[in-house]
């Protein structure tokens, strides 16, 4: 049966890449979408809904208050603007121009990532001027401390698989130095599954995506200290106006949080099936598959497929391209193609998708071996 996108004339997509924005992030549970549709059909006082949704989000995060946003990137911009303006109406109206204000956002160079857009873009949208600390592969607490000046508006910590995972300054040091300096600590935890850890650790504003780990409709939120969330809400009359979220997706986020709480994913249950798939893929000439854990330490497991170009006659780049550009578009995680590796993330793959992935790999191998043999 064709899905709605195929009926619109688009390709069928198999998402073995993960919860990626370019693929629509998540598959939203039907009960969540039912609540979203119901919310879309009625009117509500938006300011009251924003406050109520913030209260309901906070029950899941353990924070004093929360502010709902259109996505995690918007949450970053809004949190930065909150730190710079401190909620003052004249400053809010001035954003994103922060000239004359303490506007430096101090972060580790190893955390200066691109997740489809540079994280610095979101920071600048909030009026922030990025100050990098340390080198890409190594930073020290004293370097972070030295970077804090009278122009510092906030410290900024990124928790992501995109970041350098070694040689960085610990979150606890960020918390301690932010408190010593009297500035807020913003944590970008967009795709993290633990909704309480960073608030509990002492962060003032923590940014999450609703559409990633939570399988919510397009949404995000900032959760944390009451005074700073009030400063986030103040941006509703400033830059957040261009980032507003509709009433239906606010409700969808709340329903998704409840669903997430009741159906905590245990990705380790996928391990037996992944082991079987690894054996099937490894039986193909030039390919070797094994299970790997998420780079950032989350309990998420994937298949890591190594391509031996000397045997297959194709590079990992070419295999990935053929998977992606076939009649059915199969997307993989492609961060390590330069090392001859791509990965298959099972979280967005339906059971009936796996035979298609294996069959397509088999087809690519057979075609490559035939060409290699006649070359």
Tab-separated table of C-alpha atoms in Angstrom:
chain	number	residue	atom	x	y	z
A	1	UNK	CA	0.000	0.000	0.000
A	2	UNK	CA	1.314	3.439	-0.925
A	3	UNK	CA	1.738	5.974	1.876
A	4	UNK	CA	0.458	9.526	1.586
A	5	UNK	CA	3.757	10.861	0.243
A	6	UNK	CA	3.818	8.269	-2.511
A	7	UNK	CA	0.267	9.274	-3.402
A	8	UNK	CA	1.594	12.825	-3.739
A	9	UNK	CA	4.116	11.564	-6.256
A	10	UNK	CA	7.160	11.255	-3.976
A	11	UNK	CA	9.461	8.296	-3.370
A	12	UNK	CA	8.967	5.798	-0.607
A	13	UNK	CA	11.648	6.401	2.012
A	14	UNK	CA	13.138	3.865	4.383
A	15	UNK	CA	14.728	5.733	7.269
A	16	UNK	CA	17.725	3.799	8.566
A	17	UNK	CA	19.470	7.078	9.325
A	18	UNK	CA	17.834	7.953	12.661
A	19	UNK	CA	15.592	10.780	13.751
A	20	UNK	CA	16.758	13.236	11.137
A	21	UNK	CA	15.142	16.543	10.211
A	22	UNK	CA	15.725	15.946	6.493
A	23	UNK	CA	13.474	12.868	6.672
A	24	UNK	CA	10.717	14.382	8.806
A	25	UNK	CA	12.349	13.372	12.117
A	26	UNK	CA	9.879	10.872	13.633
A	27	UNK	CA	6.840	8.736	13.015
A	28	UNK	CA	4.183	10.188	15.328
A	29	UNK	CA	1.927	7.712	17.212
A	30	UNK	CA	-1.685	7.658	16.015
A	31	UNK	CA	-3.112	8.611	19.426
A	32	UNK	CA	-0.850	11.664	19.526
A	33	UNK	CA	-2.008	12.736	16.059
A	34	UNK	CA	-5.639	12.222	17.083
A	35	UNK	CA	-5.170	14.693	19.943
A	36	UNK	CA	-3.386	17.068	17.569
A	37	UNK	CA	-6.293	16.967	15.131
A	38	UNK	CA	-8.803	17.574	17.939
A	39	UNK	CA	-6.795	20.559	19.182
A	40	UNK	CA	-6.619	22.003	15.668
A	41	UNK	CA	-10.412	22.078	15.426
A	42	UNK	CA	-11.033	24.328	18.448
A	43	UNK	CA	-10.074	27.770	19.733
A	44	UNK	CA	-8.081	28.522	22.885
A	45	UNK	CA	-6.413	31.438	24.664
A	46	UNK	CA	-2.865	30.949	23.434
A	47	UNK	CA	-1.077	32.619	26.354
A	48	UNK	CA	-2.990	30.438	28.812
A	49	UNK	CA	-2.190	27.357	26.728
A	50	UNK	CA	1.518	28.244	26.648
A	51	UNK	CA	1.555	28.533	30.441
A	52	UNK	CA	-0.400	25.318	30.941
A	53	UNK	CA	1.739	23.359	28.496
A	54	UNK	CA	4.819	24.660	30.318
A	55	UNK	CA	3.448	23.307	33.589
A	56	UNK	CA	2.726	19.919	32.031
A	57	UNK	CA	6.153	19.674	30.388
A	58	UNK	CA	7.786	20.442	33.735
A	59	UNK	CA	6.127	17.437	35.334
A	60	UNK	CA	8.264	15.316	33.032
A	61	UNK	CA	11.504	17.268	33.413
A	62	UNK	CA	11.446	18.117	37.118
A	63	UNK	CA	12.021	21.785	36.284
A	64	UNK	CA	10.312	24.803	37.817
A	65	UNK	CA	8.799	25.827	34.487
A	66	UNK	CA	9.078	25.274	30.728
A	67	UNK	CA	8.420	27.188	27.518
A	68	UNK	CA	7.165	25.453	24.366
A	69	UNK	CA	8.842	26.332	21.057
A	70	UNK	CA	8.554	25.402	17.394
A	71	UNK	CA	11.706	23.241	17.498
A	72	UNK	CA	14.999	22.810	19.343
A	73	UNK	CA	16.824	25.327	17.131
A	74	UNK	CA	14.216	27.928	18.037
A	75	UNK	CA	14.686	26.950	21.665
A	76	UNK	CA	18.410	27.680	21.421
A	77	UNK	CA	17.805	31.121	19.893
A	78	UNK	CA	15.141	31.950	22.472
A	79	UNK	CA	17.252	30.774	25.425
A	80	UNK	CA	20.184	32.867	24.189
A	81	UNK	CA	17.930	35.921	23.802
A	82	UNK	CA	16.577	35.283	27.299
A	83	UNK	CA	20.114	35.317	28.716
A	84	UNK	CA	21.019	38.546	26.910
A	85	UNK	CA	17.791	40.488	27.487
A	86	UNK	CA	16.924	39.073	30.917
A	87	UNK	CA	13.344	39.666	29.856
A	88	UNK	CA	13.587	43.473	29.738
A	89	UNK	CA	10.989	44.667	27.168
A	90	UNK	CA	13.242	47.239	25.516
A	91	UNK	CA	15.991	44.651	25.087
A	92	UNK	CA	13.527	42.061	23.823
A	93	UNK	CA	12.397	44.510	21.139
A	94	UNK	CA	16.035	45.122	20.182
A	95	UNK	CA	16.845	41.484	19.397
A	96	UNK	CA	18.573	40.045	17.486
A	97	UNK	CA	20.692	43.186	17.546
A	98	UNK	CA	22.512	42.992	20.875
A	99	UNK	CA	24.865	45.913	20.402
A	100	UNK	CA	25.753	47.519	23.728
A	101	UNK	CA	24.662	44.488	25.774
A	102	UNK	CA	26.593	41.649	27.368
A	103	UNK	CA	26.100	39.174	24.550
A	104	UNK	CA	28.954	36.667	24.614
A	105	UNK	CA	27.954	33.014	24.632
A	106	UNK	CA	30.875	30.888	25.804
A	107	UNK	CA	31.087	27.336	24.448
A	108	UNK	CA	33.686	24.672	23.726
A	109	UNK	CA	35.156	24.567	20.243
A	110	UNK	CA	34.486	20.830	20.247
A	111	UNK	CA	30.782	21.638	20.743
A	112	UNK	CA	30.586	24.023	17.785
A	113	UNK	CA	28.695	21.632	15.532
A	114	UNK	CA	26.558	21.557	12.422
A	115	UNK	CA	23.354	19.519	12.763
A	116	UNK	CA	22.046	20.477	9.314
A	117	UNK	CA	22.766	24.134	10.062
A	118	UNK	CA	25.547	25.606	12.204
A	119	UNK	CA	24.579	25.819	15.853
A	120	UNK	CA	26.192	29.252	15.803
A	121	UNK	CA	23.410	30.402	13.475
A	122	UNK	CA	20.778	29.686	16.133
A	123	UNK	CA	22.931	31.440	18.734
A	124	UNK	CA	23.326	34.515	16.530
A	125	UNK	CA	19.577	34.572	15.851
A	126	UNK	CA	19.181	35.071	19.587
A	127	UNK	CA	21.647	37.968	19.562
A	128	UNK	CA	24.600	35.960	20.824
A	129	UNK	CA	28.239	36.366	19.900
A	130	UNK	CA	30.041	33.049	20.129
A	131	UNK	CA	33.256	32.768	22.147
A	132	UNK	CA	34.998	29.435	21.593
A	133	UNK	CA	37.076	27.773	24.298
A	134	UNK	CA	39.889	25.279	23.844
A	135	UNK	CA	40.789	23.298	20.755
A	136	UNK	CA	38.630	20.929	18.759
A	137	UNK	CA	39.944	17.866	20.583
A	138	UNK	CA	40.944	19.240	23.979
A	139	UNK	CA	39.745	21.873	26.442
A	140	UNK	CA	40.392	22.575	30.119
A	141	UNK	CA	38.334	24.076	32.930
A	142	UNK	CA	40.790	26.936	33.367
A	143	UNK	CA	40.284	27.920	29.729
A	144	UNK	CA	36.533	28.049	30.259
A	145	UNK	CA	36.970	30.114	33.425
A	146	UNK	CA	39.315	32.567	31.665
A	147	UNK	CA	36.800	33.105	28.847
A	148	UNK	CA	34.127	34.433	31.227
A	149	UNK	CA	34.120	38.240	31.352
A	150	UNK	CA	31.732	41.096	32.036
A	151	UNK	CA	30.488	40.622	28.459
A	152	UNK	CA	29.445	37.018	29.069
A	153	UNK	CA	25.687	36.467	28.844
A	154	UNK	CA	25.661	32.672	29.245
A	155	UNK	CA	27.658	29.471	29.125
A	156	UNK	CA	26.514	27.011	26.481
A	157	UNK	CA	26.925	23.227	26.640
A	158	UNK	CA	25.973	20.855	23.817
A	159	UNK	CA	25.124	17.192	24.392
A	160	UNK	CA	25.088	15.515	20.995
A	161	UNK	CA	26.610	12.647	19.054
A	162	UNK	CA	27.898	15.333	16.674
A	163	UNK	CA	30.217	16.742	19.376
A	164	UNK	CA	33.757	15.689	20.152
A	165	UNK	CA	33.309	13.041	22.840
A	166	UNK	CA	36.745	13.146	24.462
A	167	UNK	CA	38.934	15.801	26.038
A	168	UNK	CA	36.044	18.178	26.773
A	169	UNK	CA	35.154	20.068	29.974
A	170	UNK	CA	32.593	18.252	32.126
A	171	UNK	CA	29.045	19.515	32.550
A	172	UNK	CA	29.631	19.793	36.309
A	173	UNK	CA	32.391	22.327	35.646
A	174	UNK	CA	30.045	24.350	33.443
A	175	UNK	CA	27.463	24.358	36.241
A	176	UNK	CA	29.969	25.458	38.875
A	177	UNK	CA	31.524	28.213	36.745
A	178	UNK	CA	28.136	29.554	35.641
A	179	UNK	CA	27.068	29.869	39.268
A	180	UNK	CA	30.315	31.550	40.250
A	181	UNK	CA	29.922	34.068	37.434
A	182	UNK	CA	26.200	34.656	38.011
A	183	UNK	CA	25.287	33.796	34.430
A	184	UNK	CA	22.899	31.113	33.194
A	185	UNK	CA	23.983	27.772	31.769
A	186	UNK	CA	22.144	26.736	28.603
A	187	UNK	CA	22.275	23.051	27.618
A	188	UNK	CA	21.339	21.932	24.127
A	189	UNK	CA	20.056	18.382	24.675
A	190	UNK	CA	17.885	18.307	21.557
A	191	UNK	CA	17.901	14.573	20.861
A	192	UNK	CA	18.544	13.277	24.384
A	193	UNK	CA	16.151	10.756	25.895
A	194	UNK	CA	16.731	11.660	29.557
A	195	UNK	CA	14.429	14.615	30.253
A	196	UNK	CA	15.567	15.147	33.853
A	197	UNK	CA	19.342	14.739	33.935
A	198	UNK	CA	20.423	18.226	32.906
A	199	UNK	CA	17.920	20.115	35.032
A	200	UNK	CA	18.910	17.915	37.985
A	201	UNK	CA	22.588	18.636	37.251
A	202	UNK	CA	21.996	22.371	37.689
A	203	UNK	CA	21.484	23.756	34.175
A	204	UNK	CA	19.305	26.884	34.063
A	205	UNK	CA	17.784	26.340	30.606
A	206	UNK	CA	17.741	22.975	28.821
A	207	UNK	CA	16.592	22.748	25.213
A	208	UNK	CA	14.899	19.633	23.813
A	209	UNK	CA	13.318	18.682	20.529
A	210	UNK	CA	9.820	17.269	20.748
A	211	UNK	CA	10.068	15.550	17.384
A	212	UNK	CA	13.193	13.488	18.075
A	213	UNK	CA	13.269	11.210	21.118
A	214	UNK	CA	9.642	11.983	22.011
A	215	UNK	CA	8.057	11.231	18.591
A	216	UNK	CA	5.977	14.400	18.876
A	217	UNK	CA	4.756	16.607	16.026
A	218	UNK	CA	7.191	19.391	15.100
A	219	UNK	CA	7.939	21.122	18.411
A	220	UNK	CA	10.530	21.780	21.073
A	221	UNK	CA	10.835	23.292	24.527
A	222	UNK	CA	13.112	25.044	26.982
A	223	UNK	CA	12.867	23.750	30.535
A	224	UNK	CA	14.568	24.949	33.701
A	225	UNK	CA	14.678	27.708	36.287
A	226	UNK	CA	11.497	29.768	36.672
A	227	UNK	CA	13.165	33.168	36.301
A	228	UNK	CA	14.922	32.188	33.084
A	229	UNK	CA	11.849	30.548	31.599
A	230	UNK	CA	10.020	33.817	32.274
A	231	UNK	CA	12.751	35.526	30.240
A	232	UNK	CA	12.157	32.983	27.464
A	233	UNK	CA	8.427	33.716	27.494
A	234	UNK	CA	9.211	37.420	27.203
A	235	UNK	CA	10.693	36.683	23.759
A	236	UNK	CA	7.154	35.903	22.587
A	237	UNK	CA	6.923	39.652	21.939
A	238	UNK	CA	10.248	39.604	20.083
A	239	UNK	CA	12.156	37.041	18.041
A	240	UNK	CA	9.975	34.141	19.220
A	241	UNK	CA	7.097	35.620	17.228
A	242	UNK	CA	8.803	34.318	14.090
A	243	UNK	CA	9.243	30.909	15.737
A	244	UNK	CA	5.793	30.388	17.195
A	245	UNK	CA	4.219	26.967	17.432
A	246	UNK	CA	0.552	26.275	16.724
A	247	UNK	CA	-1.953	25.200	19.330
A	248	UNK	CA	-2.318	21.742	17.805
A	249	UNK	CA	1.399	20.945	18.059
A	250	UNK	CA	1.521	22.217	21.651
A	251	UNK	CA	-1.146	19.673	22.528
A	252	UNK	CA	0.594	17.040	20.434
A	253	UNK	CA	3.801	17.603	22.389
A	254	UNK	CA	1.994	17.140	25.718
A	255	UNK	CA	0.338	13.948	24.488
A	256	UNK	CA	3.685	12.681	23.153
A	257	UNK	CA	5.316	13.309	26.538
A	258	UNK	CA	2.611	11.265	28.240
A	259	UNK	CA	2.989	8.517	25.650
A	260	UNK	CA	6.769	8.560	26.079
A	261	UNK	CA	6.427	8.280	29.847
A	262	UNK	CA	4.184	5.225	29.496
A	263	UNK	CA	6.174	3.578	26.693
A	264	UNK	CA	9.826	4.175	27.560
A	265	UNK	CA	11.803	2.696	24.663
A	266	UNK	CA	14.169	-0.150	25.436
A	267	UNK	CA	16.334	-0.287	22.336
A	268	UNK	CA	18.267	-3.273	23.683
A	269	UNK	CA	15.273	-5.416	22.692
A	270	UNK	CA	16.364	-4.894	19.090
A	271	UNK	CA	19.715	-6.605	19.653
A	272	UNK	CA	18.677	-10.187	18.692
A	273	UNK	CA	17.166	-8.980	15.408
A	274	UNK	CA	20.214	-6.790	14.745
A	275	UNK	CA	22.514	-9.759	15.306
A	276	UNK	CA	20.594	-11.762	12.712
A	277	UNK	CA	20.702	-8.870	10.238
A	278	UNK	CA	24.433	-8.424	10.826
A	279	UNK	CA	24.943	-12.058	9.810
A	280	UNK	CA	22.855	-11.623	6.645
A	281	UNK	CA	24.755	-8.494	5.584
A	282	UNK	CA	28.156	-9.953	6.464
A	283	UNK	CA	27.389	-12.867	4.151
A	284	UNK	CA	27.471	-10.423	1.227
A	285	UNK	CA	30.829	-10.140	-0.506
A	286	UNK	CA	32.727	-6.989	0.483
A	287	UNK	CA	30.456	-6.077	3.402
A	288	UNK	CA	30.958	-6.686	7.113
A	289	UNK	CA	28.320	-5.712	9.702
A	290	UNK	CA	28.537	-5.500	13.467
A	291	UNK	CA	26.532	-3.901	16.262
A	292	UNK	CA	27.676	-0.523	17.587
A	293	UNK	CA	26.359	1.702	20.385
A	294	UNK	CA	25.532	5.383	19.936
A	295	UNK	CA	28.596	7.646	19.896
A	296	UNK	CA	27.265	9.847	22.711
A	297	UNK	CA	26.691	6.903	25.038
A	298	UNK	CA	22.914	6.608	24.697
A	299	UNK	CA	21.457	3.075	24.935
A	300	UNK	CA	20.801	3.112	21.180
A	301	UNK	CA	22.210	0.341	18.996
A	302	UNK	CA	22.902	0.329	15.269
A	303	UNK	CA	24.456	-1.841	12.591
A	304	UNK	CA	27.871	-0.615	11.497
A	305	UNK	CA	28.564	-1.753	7.927
A	306	UNK	CA	32.149	-1.717	6.649
A	307	UNK	CA	32.728	-1.695	2.902
A	308	UNK	CA	35.872	-3.356	1.528
A	309	UNK	CA	36.289	-1.552	-1.779
A	310	UNK	CA	39.108	-3.906	-2.833
A	311	UNK	CA	36.648	-6.807	-2.770
A	312	UNK	CA	33.406	-5.093	-3.768
A	313	UNK	CA	34.760	-2.690	-6.346
A	314	UNK	CA	32.675	0.109	-4.824
A	315	UNK	CA	33.476	2.586	-2.075
A	316	UNK	CA	31.214	3.258	0.894
A	317	UNK	CA	30.319	6.570	-0.758
A	318	UNK	CA	29.079	4.724	-3.843
A	319	UNK	CA	27.116	2.132	-1.858
A	320	UNK	CA	25.437	4.856	0.198
A	321	UNK	CA	24.570	6.799	-2.947
A	322	UNK	CA	23.004	3.771	-4.606
A	323	UNK	CA	20.947	3.012	-1.495
A	324	UNK	CA	19.730	6.599	-1.306
A	325	UNK	CA	18.961	7.116	-4.981
A	326	UNK	CA	17.192	3.842	-5.760
A	327	UNK	CA	13.517	3.391	-6.556
A	328	UNK	CA	12.970	3.176	-2.807
A	329	UNK	CA	15.205	5.735	-1.094
A	330	UNK	CA	17.120	4.023	1.719
A	331	UNK	CA	18.853	6.530	3.989
A	332	UNK	CA	21.708	5.462	6.253
A	333	UNK	CA	23.926	7.253	8.770
A	334	UNK	CA	26.815	8.444	6.631
A	335	UNK	CA	29.159	10.288	8.999
A	336	UNK	CA	32.027	7.794	8.527
A	337	UNK	CA	31.931	7.207	4.786
A	338	UNK	CA	35.486	8.518	4.529
A	339	UNK	CA	36.524	5.514	6.618
A	340	UNK	CA	34.533	3.079	4.476
A	341	UNK	CA	31.656	2.809	6.933
A	342	UNK	CA	27.945	3.553	7.053
A	343	UNK	CA	25.450	2.605	9.767
A	344	UNK	CA	21.848	1.427	9.879
A	345	UNK	CA	19.732	2.884	12.693
A	346	UNK	CA	16.753	0.608	13.451
A	347	UNK	CA	14.602	3.109	15.353
A	348	UNK	CA	12.716	4.335	12.295
A	349	UNK	CA	12.780	1.064	10.347
A	350	UNK	CA	9.625	-1.024	10.157
A	351	UNK	CA	9.953	-4.804	10.324
A	352	UNK	CA	8.924	-5.167	6.681
A	353	UNK	CA	11.591	-2.638	5.635
A	354	UNK	CA	14.526	-4.840	6.628
A	355	UNK	CA	14.094	-7.435	3.843
A	356	UNK	CA	14.069	-4.558	1.335
A	357	UNK	CA	17.308	-3.147	2.771
A	358	UNK	CA	19.055	-6.536	2.664
A	359	UNK	CA	17.707	-7.239	-0.836
A	360	UNK	CA	18.903	-3.861	-2.100
A	361	UNK	CA	22.369	-4.428	-0.622
A	362	UNK	CA	22.451	-7.846	-2.247
A	363	UNK	CA	21.476	-6.289	-5.585
A	364	UNK	CA	24.201	-3.626	-5.290
A	365	UNK	CA	26.803	-6.278	-4.430
A	366	UNK	CA	25.763	-8.561	-7.300
A	367	UNK	CA	25.846	-5.732	-9.832
A	368	UNK	CA	29.211	-4.487	-8.550
A	369	UNK	CA	30.751	-7.966	-8.570
A	370	UNK	CA	29.503	-8.534	-12.120
A	371	UNK	CA	31.065	-5.288	-13.325
A	372	UNK	CA	34.235	-5.947	-11.302
A	373	UNK	CA	34.610	-9.391	-12.822
A	374	UNK	CA	34.322	-8.073	-16.407
A	375	UNK	CA	36.543	-5.028	-15.883
